[in-house]
Structures are given as C-alpha cells and as structure tokens.
C-alpha cells in the first residue's frame, strides 16, 4: 500500500479531492524552547531553582535571592560555631583545681598529655597568701577549663621544701617546666588580686586572658598618684606650720 504521507503527484490529487487528509506538517522547535526544556529538566532532577544572572532578575527575585543567601551564610556560620564548640568541649575537661601528692606528681604533671598546660601551686596551710592564691586559682580553674590546675602541700609534694619559697607556682607543658613564680615577692604579697594572677599566668601562655593590660600597672600608677597627693598635703601642712611660727 502506498504511503499517504508520501510526496507524490497522485497523493496530491487525492488530497485535493478530499480522499486523503491534508499532509501533516513536520514538528519544529526553536532554540529558546530547547533551552527552556533543558532548564525544566535540570530543575526537576535537582529539585533546585534555575539560577539566573543578576541582570536578568526582577526586584522581587533579587530580594528572594538575598534572603536565601543570608540563610546560607547563617547556616555555614552555625555549622562552624558548632564545630568550634565541639572541639572546645573535647579539650575543656578540667574546670576544678585538684589536690595531688608526690605519688601523683609524674602522672598528673609530667604525663598530663600533649599540649596540656599544667599549673601547680605548692602551699601550706596557715600561710595567708597561700590561702588567697588557692581561692584565686580555683576561680581561674573554672574560668579556663582547658588548663589543668593542681595544688599540693609543699612538703607532701617535695620533702623539705623551704617555707620561705611559699607560695610557689610551677607551670608545665608537655612534661617540661615552662615558668615558675617563687615566694611572696613574686606575687606582690597580699596585694595580689584575681586579675593580677590571671595576667601573670597568661604571660606564660598557660591561659588565654581577655585582659588588655597588666592590672598591676594601673595600681602602681594609682599608688604613685596617691603617694604624690599625700606628699603634697604634708608639704603644705609644713608650710602652714612655718607661717604660724613666724
């Protein structure tokens, strides 16, 4: 049987007489239609919107894009903070000052672990400055839980350790001594504040303080000013006495 869609003169005659139906036109598709079909296909497969160039976007589309971009940035920041917090929790495993003896020294100090800072306070009961530093160190232990804070009665930890050297603070890292503060003068006696001690320990990098300057400098300046005012007052008083004697 002859194909009715063939381009022959006989078929043309039959179409003209209405015997055959009109010849079907070939389907045509433009390049724009091809692009649109491809974009629709990609969009359906990925479940995402097709991203346009900025210049092709309407104002509403730009606003929507900015909102999505803000959400993406916030989500990335949230993931980063969660990772940082998780890492911090892994190393923030101390938080209290622990008492040790000579038996514990090697294990707790020399074998504390790679990268761990250890602060050891040698003290004796009945010495006010030792008691003051113990209170300060307990607070710092809670504030800086990534650093290991220890205390030990001096002669229990080191037999025959002289009382004149108390209080003593040894700072260790990776089993090696990094810094030592020995005797009352090293701490400015009973004037040693919590901030003073925090700054001193931060100088060895055993803790990371947020203090911007040594608080002892402010006190020294204040003491000089106070002393100067007192001297000035005394000087004026002497002048008055001289005037009265005349």
mmCIF file of C-alpha atoms in Angstrom:
data_model
loop_
_atom_site.group_PDB
_atom_site.id
_atom_site.type_symbol
_atom_site.label_atom_id
_atom_site.label_comp_id
_atom_site.label_asym_id
_atom_site.label_seq_id
_atom_site.Cartn_x
_atom_site.Cartn_y
_atom_site.Cartn_z
ATOM 1 C CA UNK A 1 0.000 0.000 0.000
ATOM 2 C CA UNK A 2 1.228 3.439 -0.908
ATOM 3 C CA UNK A 3 2.165 5.708 1.986
ATOM 4 C CA UNK A 4 -0.461 8.525 2.132
ATOM 5 C CA UNK A 5 2.153 10.889 3.542
ATOM 6 C CA UNK A 6 4.489 10.447 0.584
ATOM 7 C CA UNK A 7 5.087 13.481 -1.593
ATOM 8 C CA UNK A 8 3.721 12.137 -4.889
ATOM 9 C CA UNK A 9 1.537 13.729 -7.563
ATOM 10 C CA UNK A 10 -1.079 11.015 -7.085
ATOM 11 C CA UNK A 11 -1.294 11.697 -3.358
ATOM 12 C CA UNK A 12 -1.595 15.408 -4.078
ATOM 13 C CA UNK A 13 -4.556 14.700 -6.410
ATOM 14 C CA UNK A 14 -6.212 12.539 -3.763
ATOM 15 C CA UNK A 15 -5.703 15.232 -1.120
ATOM 16 C CA UNK A 16 -7.157 17.848 -3.474
ATOM 17 C CA UNK A 17 -10.269 15.716 -3.927
ATOM 18 C CA UNK A 18 -10.576 15.157 -0.189
ATOM 19 C CA UNK A 19 -9.895 11.462 -0.409
ATOM 20 C CA UNK A 20 -6.696 11.739 1.646
ATOM 21 C CA UNK A 21 -6.376 14.017 4.694
ATOM 22 C CA UNK A 22 -4.087 17.061 4.443
ATOM 23 C CA UNK A 23 -0.413 16.284 4.839
ATOM 24 C CA UNK A 24 0.791 16.729 8.440
ATOM 25 C CA UNK A 25 3.421 19.394 8.916
ATOM 26 C CA UNK A 26 6.721 18.411 10.477
ATOM 27 C CA UNK A 27 7.147 19.492 14.097
ATOM 28 C CA UNK A 28 9.598 22.322 14.604
ATOM 29 C CA UNK A 29 11.188 23.569 17.849
ATOM 30 C CA UNK A 30 13.135 26.753 18.407
ATOM 31 C CA UNK A 31 16.414 27.087 20.280
ATOM 32 C CA UNK A 32 14.637 29.001 23.064
ATOM 33 C CA UNK A 33 12.226 26.116 23.513
ATOM 34 C CA UNK A 34 15.156 23.687 23.708
ATOM 35 C CA UNK A 35 16.846 25.811 26.415
ATOM 36 C CA UNK A 36 13.615 26.040 28.401
ATOM 37 C CA UNK A 37 13.083 22.290 28.197
ATOM 38 C CA UNK A 38 16.623 21.645 29.379
ATOM 39 C CA UNK A 39 16.265 24.074 32.306
ATOM 40 C CA UNK A 40 12.976 22.492 33.328
ATOM 41 C CA UNK A 41 14.545 19.033 33.187
ATOM 42 C CA UNK A 42 17.556 20.071 35.304
ATOM 43 C CA UNK A 43 15.286 21.827 37.771
ATOM 44 C CA UNK A 44 13.069 18.780 38.210
ATOM 45 C CA UNK A 45 16.014 16.405 38.600
ATOM 46 C CA UNK A 46 17.911 18.505 41.168
ATOM 47 C CA UNK A 47 14.895 19.946 42.950
ATOM 48 C CA UNK A 48 16.547 23.365 42.760
ATOM 49 C CA UNK A 49 15.630 26.595 41.100
ATOM 50 C CA UNK A 50 17.493 27.640 37.996
ATOM 51 C CA UNK A 51 19.819 30.447 38.997
ATOM 52 C CA UNK A 52 19.610 33.473 36.790
ATOM 53 C CA UNK A 53 22.158 36.166 36.258
ATOM 54 C CA UNK A 54 21.701 39.220 38.465
ATOM 55 C CA UNK A 55 20.885 41.403 35.445
ATOM 56 C CA UNK A 56 18.074 39.039 34.417
ATOM 57 C CA UNK A 57 16.373 39.091 37.827
ATOM 58 C CA UNK A 58 13.402 41.200 38.845
ATOM 59 C CA UNK A 59 13.483 43.162 42.109
ATOM 60 C CA UNK A 60 11.370 40.512 43.811
ATOM 61 C CA UNK A 61 13.708 37.781 42.582
ATOM 62 C CA UNK A 62 16.723 39.734 43.842
ATOM 63 C CA UNK A 63 15.122 40.126 47.287
ATOM 64 C CA UNK A 64 14.358 36.413 47.409
ATOM 65 C CA UNK A 65 17.900 35.555 46.340
ATOM 66 C CA UNK A 66 19.368 37.817 49.046
ATOM 67 C CA UNK A 67 17.207 36.117 51.689
ATOM 68 C CA UNK A 68 18.380 32.697 50.531
ATOM 69 C CA UNK A 69 21.994 33.859 50.502
ATOM 70 C CA UNK A 70 21.660 35.233 54.061
ATOM 71 C CA UNK A 71 20.204 31.939 55.208
ATOM 72 C CA UNK A 72 23.060 30.051 53.556
ATOM 73 C CA UNK A 73 25.689 32.268 55.238
ATOM 74 C CA UNK A 74 23.980 31.907 58.624
ATOM 75 C CA UNK A 75 23.808 28.150 58.220
ATOM 76 C CA UNK A 76 27.513 27.980 57.358
ATOM 77 C CA UNK A 77 28.327 30.142 60.400
ATOM 78 C CA UNK A 78 26.159 27.935 62.624
ATOM 79 C CA UNK A 79 27.971 24.804 61.427
ATOM 80 C CA UNK A 80 31.334 26.473 62.043
ATOM 81 C CA UNK A 81 30.372 27.510 65.583
ATOM 82 C CA UNK A 82 29.076 24.010 66.352
ATOM 83 C CA UNK A 83 32.388 22.553 65.184
ATOM 84 C CA UNK A 84 34.319 25.025 67.346
ATOM 85 C CA UNK A 85 32.154 24.266 70.381
ATOM 86 C CA UNK A 86 32.597 20.536 69.863
ATOM 87 C CA UNK A 87 36.362 20.943 69.652
ATOM 88 C CA UNK A 88 36.353 23.148 72.779
ATOM 89 C CA UNK A 89 34.317 20.594 74.734
ATOM 90 C CA UNK A 90 36.830 17.904 73.862
ATOM 91 C CA UNK A 91 39.694 19.861 75.473
ATOM 92 C CA UNK A 92 37.690 21.624 78.222
ATOM 93 C CA UNK A 93 37.890 18.620 80.508
ATOM 94 C CA UNK A 94 39.182 20.121 83.750
ATOM 95 C CA UNK A 95 37.437 23.086 85.422
ATOM 96 C CA UNK A 96 38.424 22.305 89.024
ATOM 97 C CA UNK A 97 41.675 22.518 90.990
ATOM 98 C CA UNK A 98 42.752 19.050 92.109
ATOM 99 C CA UNK A 99 44.891 18.177 95.133
ATOM 100 C CA UNK A 100 47.861 15.851 94.490
ATOM 101 C CA UNK A 101 50.719 14.266 96.424
ATOM 102 C CA UNK A 102 54.231 13.209 95.441
ATOM 103 C CA UNK A 103 52.847 9.872 94.245
ATOM 104 C CA UNK A 104 50.629 11.653 91.700
ATOM 105 C CA UNK A 105 53.263 14.125 90.506
ATOM 106 C CA UNK A 106 54.629 12.257 87.498
ATOM 107 C CA UNK A 107 51.235 11.101 86.247
ATOM 108 C CA UNK A 108 49.352 14.377 86.746
ATOM 109 C CA UNK A 109 52.139 16.798 85.807
ATOM 110 C CA UNK A 110 54.781 15.184 83.611
ATOM 111 C CA UNK A 111 52.323 12.888 81.822
ATOM 112 C CA UNK A 112 49.372 15.296 81.638
ATOM 113 C CA UNK A 113 49.167 14.962 77.867
ATOM 114 C CA UNK A 114 50.444 16.571 74.703
ATOM 115 C CA UNK A 115 49.748 20.297 74.535
ATOM 116 C CA UNK A 116 48.194 20.424 78.032
ATOM 117 C CA UNK A 117 49.195 23.324 80.257
ATOM 118 C CA UNK A 118 49.560 22.418 83.943
ATOM 119 C CA UNK A 119 49.598 24.972 86.778
ATOM 120 C CA UNK A 120 50.778 23.560 90.112
ATOM 121 C CA UNK A 121 50.527 25.551 93.362
ATOM 122 C CA UNK A 122 52.755 24.486 96.252
ATOM 123 C CA UNK A 123 51.291 25.791 99.502
ATOM 124 C CA UNK A 124 50.962 25.281 103.230
ATOM 125 C CA UNK A 125 48.004 25.802 105.493
ATOM 126 C CA UNK A 126 48.343 28.709 107.894
ATOM 127 C CA UNK A 127 50.025 30.986 105.324
ATOM 128 C CA UNK A 128 47.520 33.718 104.349
ATOM 129 C CA UNK A 129 48.982 34.370 100.898
ATOM 130 C CA UNK A 130 48.801 30.645 100.064
ATOM 131 C CA UNK A 131 45.130 30.617 101.056
ATOM 132 C CA UNK A 132 44.489 33.705 98.923
ATOM 133 C CA UNK A 133 46.128 32.161 95.862
ATOM 134 C CA UNK A 134 44.188 28.936 96.328
ATOM 135 C CA UNK A 135 40.930 30.908 96.161
ATOM 136 C CA UNK A 136 42.092 32.782 93.063
ATOM 137 C CA UNK A 137 43.308 29.597 91.361
ATOM 138 C CA UNK A 138 40.039 27.786 91.987
ATOM 139 C CA UNK A 139 38.178 30.598 90.222
ATOM 140 C CA UNK A 140 40.656 30.573 87.343
ATOM 141 C CA UNK A 141 40.342 26.791 87.045
ATOM 142 C CA UNK A 142 36.613 27.218 86.444
ATOM 143 C CA UNK A 143 37.201 30.079 84.011
ATOM 144 C CA UNK A 144 39.864 28.254 81.976
ATOM 145 C CA UNK A 145 38.827 24.558 81.876
ATOM 146 C CA UNK A 146 41.319 23.680 79.128
ATOM 147 C CA UNK A 147 44.190 24.250 81.577
ATOM 148 C CA UNK A 148 44.929 21.761 84.338
ATOM 149 C CA UNK A 149 45.099 23.380 87.793
ATOM 150 C CA UNK A 150 46.703 21.438 90.654
ATOM 151 C CA UNK A 151 47.687 22.162 94.229
ATOM 152 C CA UNK A 152 49.807 20.291 96.720
ATOM 153 C CA UNK A 153 51.088 20.836 100.229
ATOM 154 C CA UNK A 154 54.721 21.734 99.595
ATOM 155 C CA UNK A 155 56.430 19.200 101.885
ATOM 156 C CA UNK A 156 53.986 16.462 100.851
ATOM 157 C CA UNK A 157 54.920 17.001 97.232
ATOM 158 C CA UNK A 158 58.600 17.906 97.661
ATOM 159 C CA UNK A 159 60.142 16.817 101.001
ATOM 160 C CA UNK A 160 61.980 19.586 102.896
ATOM 161 C CA UNK A 161 60.722 22.293 100.531
ATOM 162 C CA UNK A 162 61.510 25.585 102.374
ATOM 163 C CA UNK A 163 58.590 27.659 103.656
ATOM 164 C CA UNK A 164 60.337 30.859 102.573
ATOM 165 C CA UNK A 165 59.656 29.840 98.963
ATOM 166 C CA UNK A 166 55.904 29.735 99.512
ATOM 167 C CA UNK A 167 53.710 30.269 97.749
ATOM 168 C CA UNK A 168 55.225 28.675 94.644
ATOM 169 C CA UNK A 169 53.611 28.183 91.262
ATOM 170 C CA UNK A 170 55.152 25.860 88.678
ATOM 171 C CA UNK A 171 53.848 25.934 85.086
ATOM 172 C CA UNK A 172 54.376 22.895 82.877
ATOM 173 C CA UNK A 173 53.657 21.964 79.277
ATOM 174 C CA UNK A 174 54.408 18.648 77.605
ATOM 175 C CA UNK A 175 56.073 17.451 80.805
ATOM 176 C CA UNK A 176 58.585 20.316 80.854
ATOM 177 C CA UNK A 177 58.646 23.281 83.219
ATOM 178 C CA UNK A 178 57.855 26.472 81.356
ATOM 179 C CA UNK A 179 57.710 29.069 84.139
ATOM 180 C CA UNK A 180 57.975 29.385 87.911
ATOM 181 C CA UNK A 181 56.862 32.023 90.428
ATOM 182 C CA UNK A 182 58.531 31.588 93.833
ATOM 183 C CA UNK A 183 57.947 33.419 97.093
ATOM 184 C CA UNK A 184 55.685 36.253 98.295
ATOM 185 C CA UNK A 185 57.509 38.994 96.370
ATOM 186 C CA UNK A 186 56.735 37.278 93.049
ATOM 187 C CA UNK A 187 53.032 37.763 93.764
ATOM 188 C CA UNK A 188 53.250 41.237 95.332
ATOM 189 C CA UNK A 189 52.190 39.756 98.657
ATOM 190 C CA UNK A 190 48.592 40.079 99.817
ATOM 191 C CA UNK A 191 48.030 42.767 97.176
ATOM 192 C CA UNK A 192 47.769 40.011 94.547
ATOM 193 C CA UNK A 193 44.285 40.239 93.038
ATOM 194 C CA UNK A 194 42.486 37.691 90.878
ATOM 195 C CA UNK A 195 43.227 39.787 87.788
ATOM 196 C CA UNK A 196 46.900 40.107 88.792
ATOM 197 C CA UNK A 197 47.256 36.343 88.966
ATOM 198 C CA UNK A 198 45.337 35.844 85.718
ATOM 199 C CA UNK A 199 47.702 38.213 83.930
ATOM 200 C CA UNK A 200 50.793 36.523 85.408
ATOM 201 C CA UNK A 201 49.648 33.100 84.220
ATOM 202 C CA UNK A 202 48.727 34.436 80.793
ATOM 203 C CA UNK A 203 52.255 35.755 80.289
ATOM 204 C CA UNK A 204 53.450 32.160 80.063
ATOM 205 C CA UNK A 205 50.519 31.357 77.697
ATOM 206 C CA UNK A 206 49.149 28.799 80.155
ATOM 207 C CA UNK A 207 45.792 30.579 79.860
ATOM 208 C CA UNK A 208 44.361 32.966 77.265
ATOM 209 C CA UNK A 209 43.172 36.056 79.071
ATOM 210 C CA UNK A 210 40.894 38.765 77.732
ATOM 211 C CA UNK A 211 42.641 41.367 79.881
ATOM 212 C CA UNK A 212 44.206 44.027 77.692
ATOM 213 C CA UNK A 213 46.935 45.200 80.070
ATOM 214 C CA UNK A 214 48.705 44.277 83.270
ATOM 215 C CA UNK A 215 46.362 45.361 86.102
ATOM 216 C CA UNK A 216 49.373 45.842 88.373
ATOM 217 C CA UNK A 217 50.463 48.806 86.250
ATOM 218 C CA UNK A 218 47.181 50.601 86.936
ATOM 219 C CA UNK A 219 47.618 50.003 90.649
ATOM 220 C CA UNK A 220 51.201 51.233 90.562
ATOM 221 C CA UNK A 221 50.118 54.437 88.826
ATOM 222 C CA UNK A 222 47.332 54.876 91.359
ATOM 223 C CA UNK A 223 49.785 54.283 94.245
ATOM 224 C CA UNK A 224 52.197 56.869 92.847
ATOM 225 C CA UNK A 225 49.413 59.418 92.466
ATOM 226 C CA UNK A 226 48.159 58.727 95.979
ATOM 227 C CA UNK A 227 51.654 58.990 97.372
ATOM 228 C CA UNK A 228 52.202 62.242 95.492
ATOM 229 C CA UNK A 229 48.992 63.731 96.847
ATOM 230 C CA UNK A 230 49.905 62.707 100.350
ATOM 231 C CA UNK A 231 53.368 64.195 100.000
ATOM 232 C CA UNK A 232 51.861 67.391 98.678
ATOM 233 C CA UNK A 233 49.465 67.585 101.575
ATOM 234 C CA UNK A 234 52.239 67.060 104.082
ATOM 235 C CA UNK A 235 54.348 69.712 102.384
ATOM 236 C CA UNK A 236 51.550 72.277 102.575
ATOM 237 C CA UNK A 237 50.972 71.400 106.223
ATOM 238 C CA UNK A 238 54.635 72.083 106.980
ATOM 239 C CA UNK A 239 54.394 75.425 105.206
ATOM 240 C CA UNK A 240 51.445 76.378 107.377
ATOM 241 C CA UNK A 241 53.425 75.486 110.470
ATOM 242 C CA UNK A 242 56.283 77.673 109.295
ATOM 243 C CA UNK A 243 53.934 80.575 108.663
ATOM 244 C CA UNK A 244 52.458 80.237 112.137
ATOM 245 C CA UNK A 245 55.879 80.211 113.726
ATOM 246 C CA UNK A 246 56.666 83.494 112.060
#
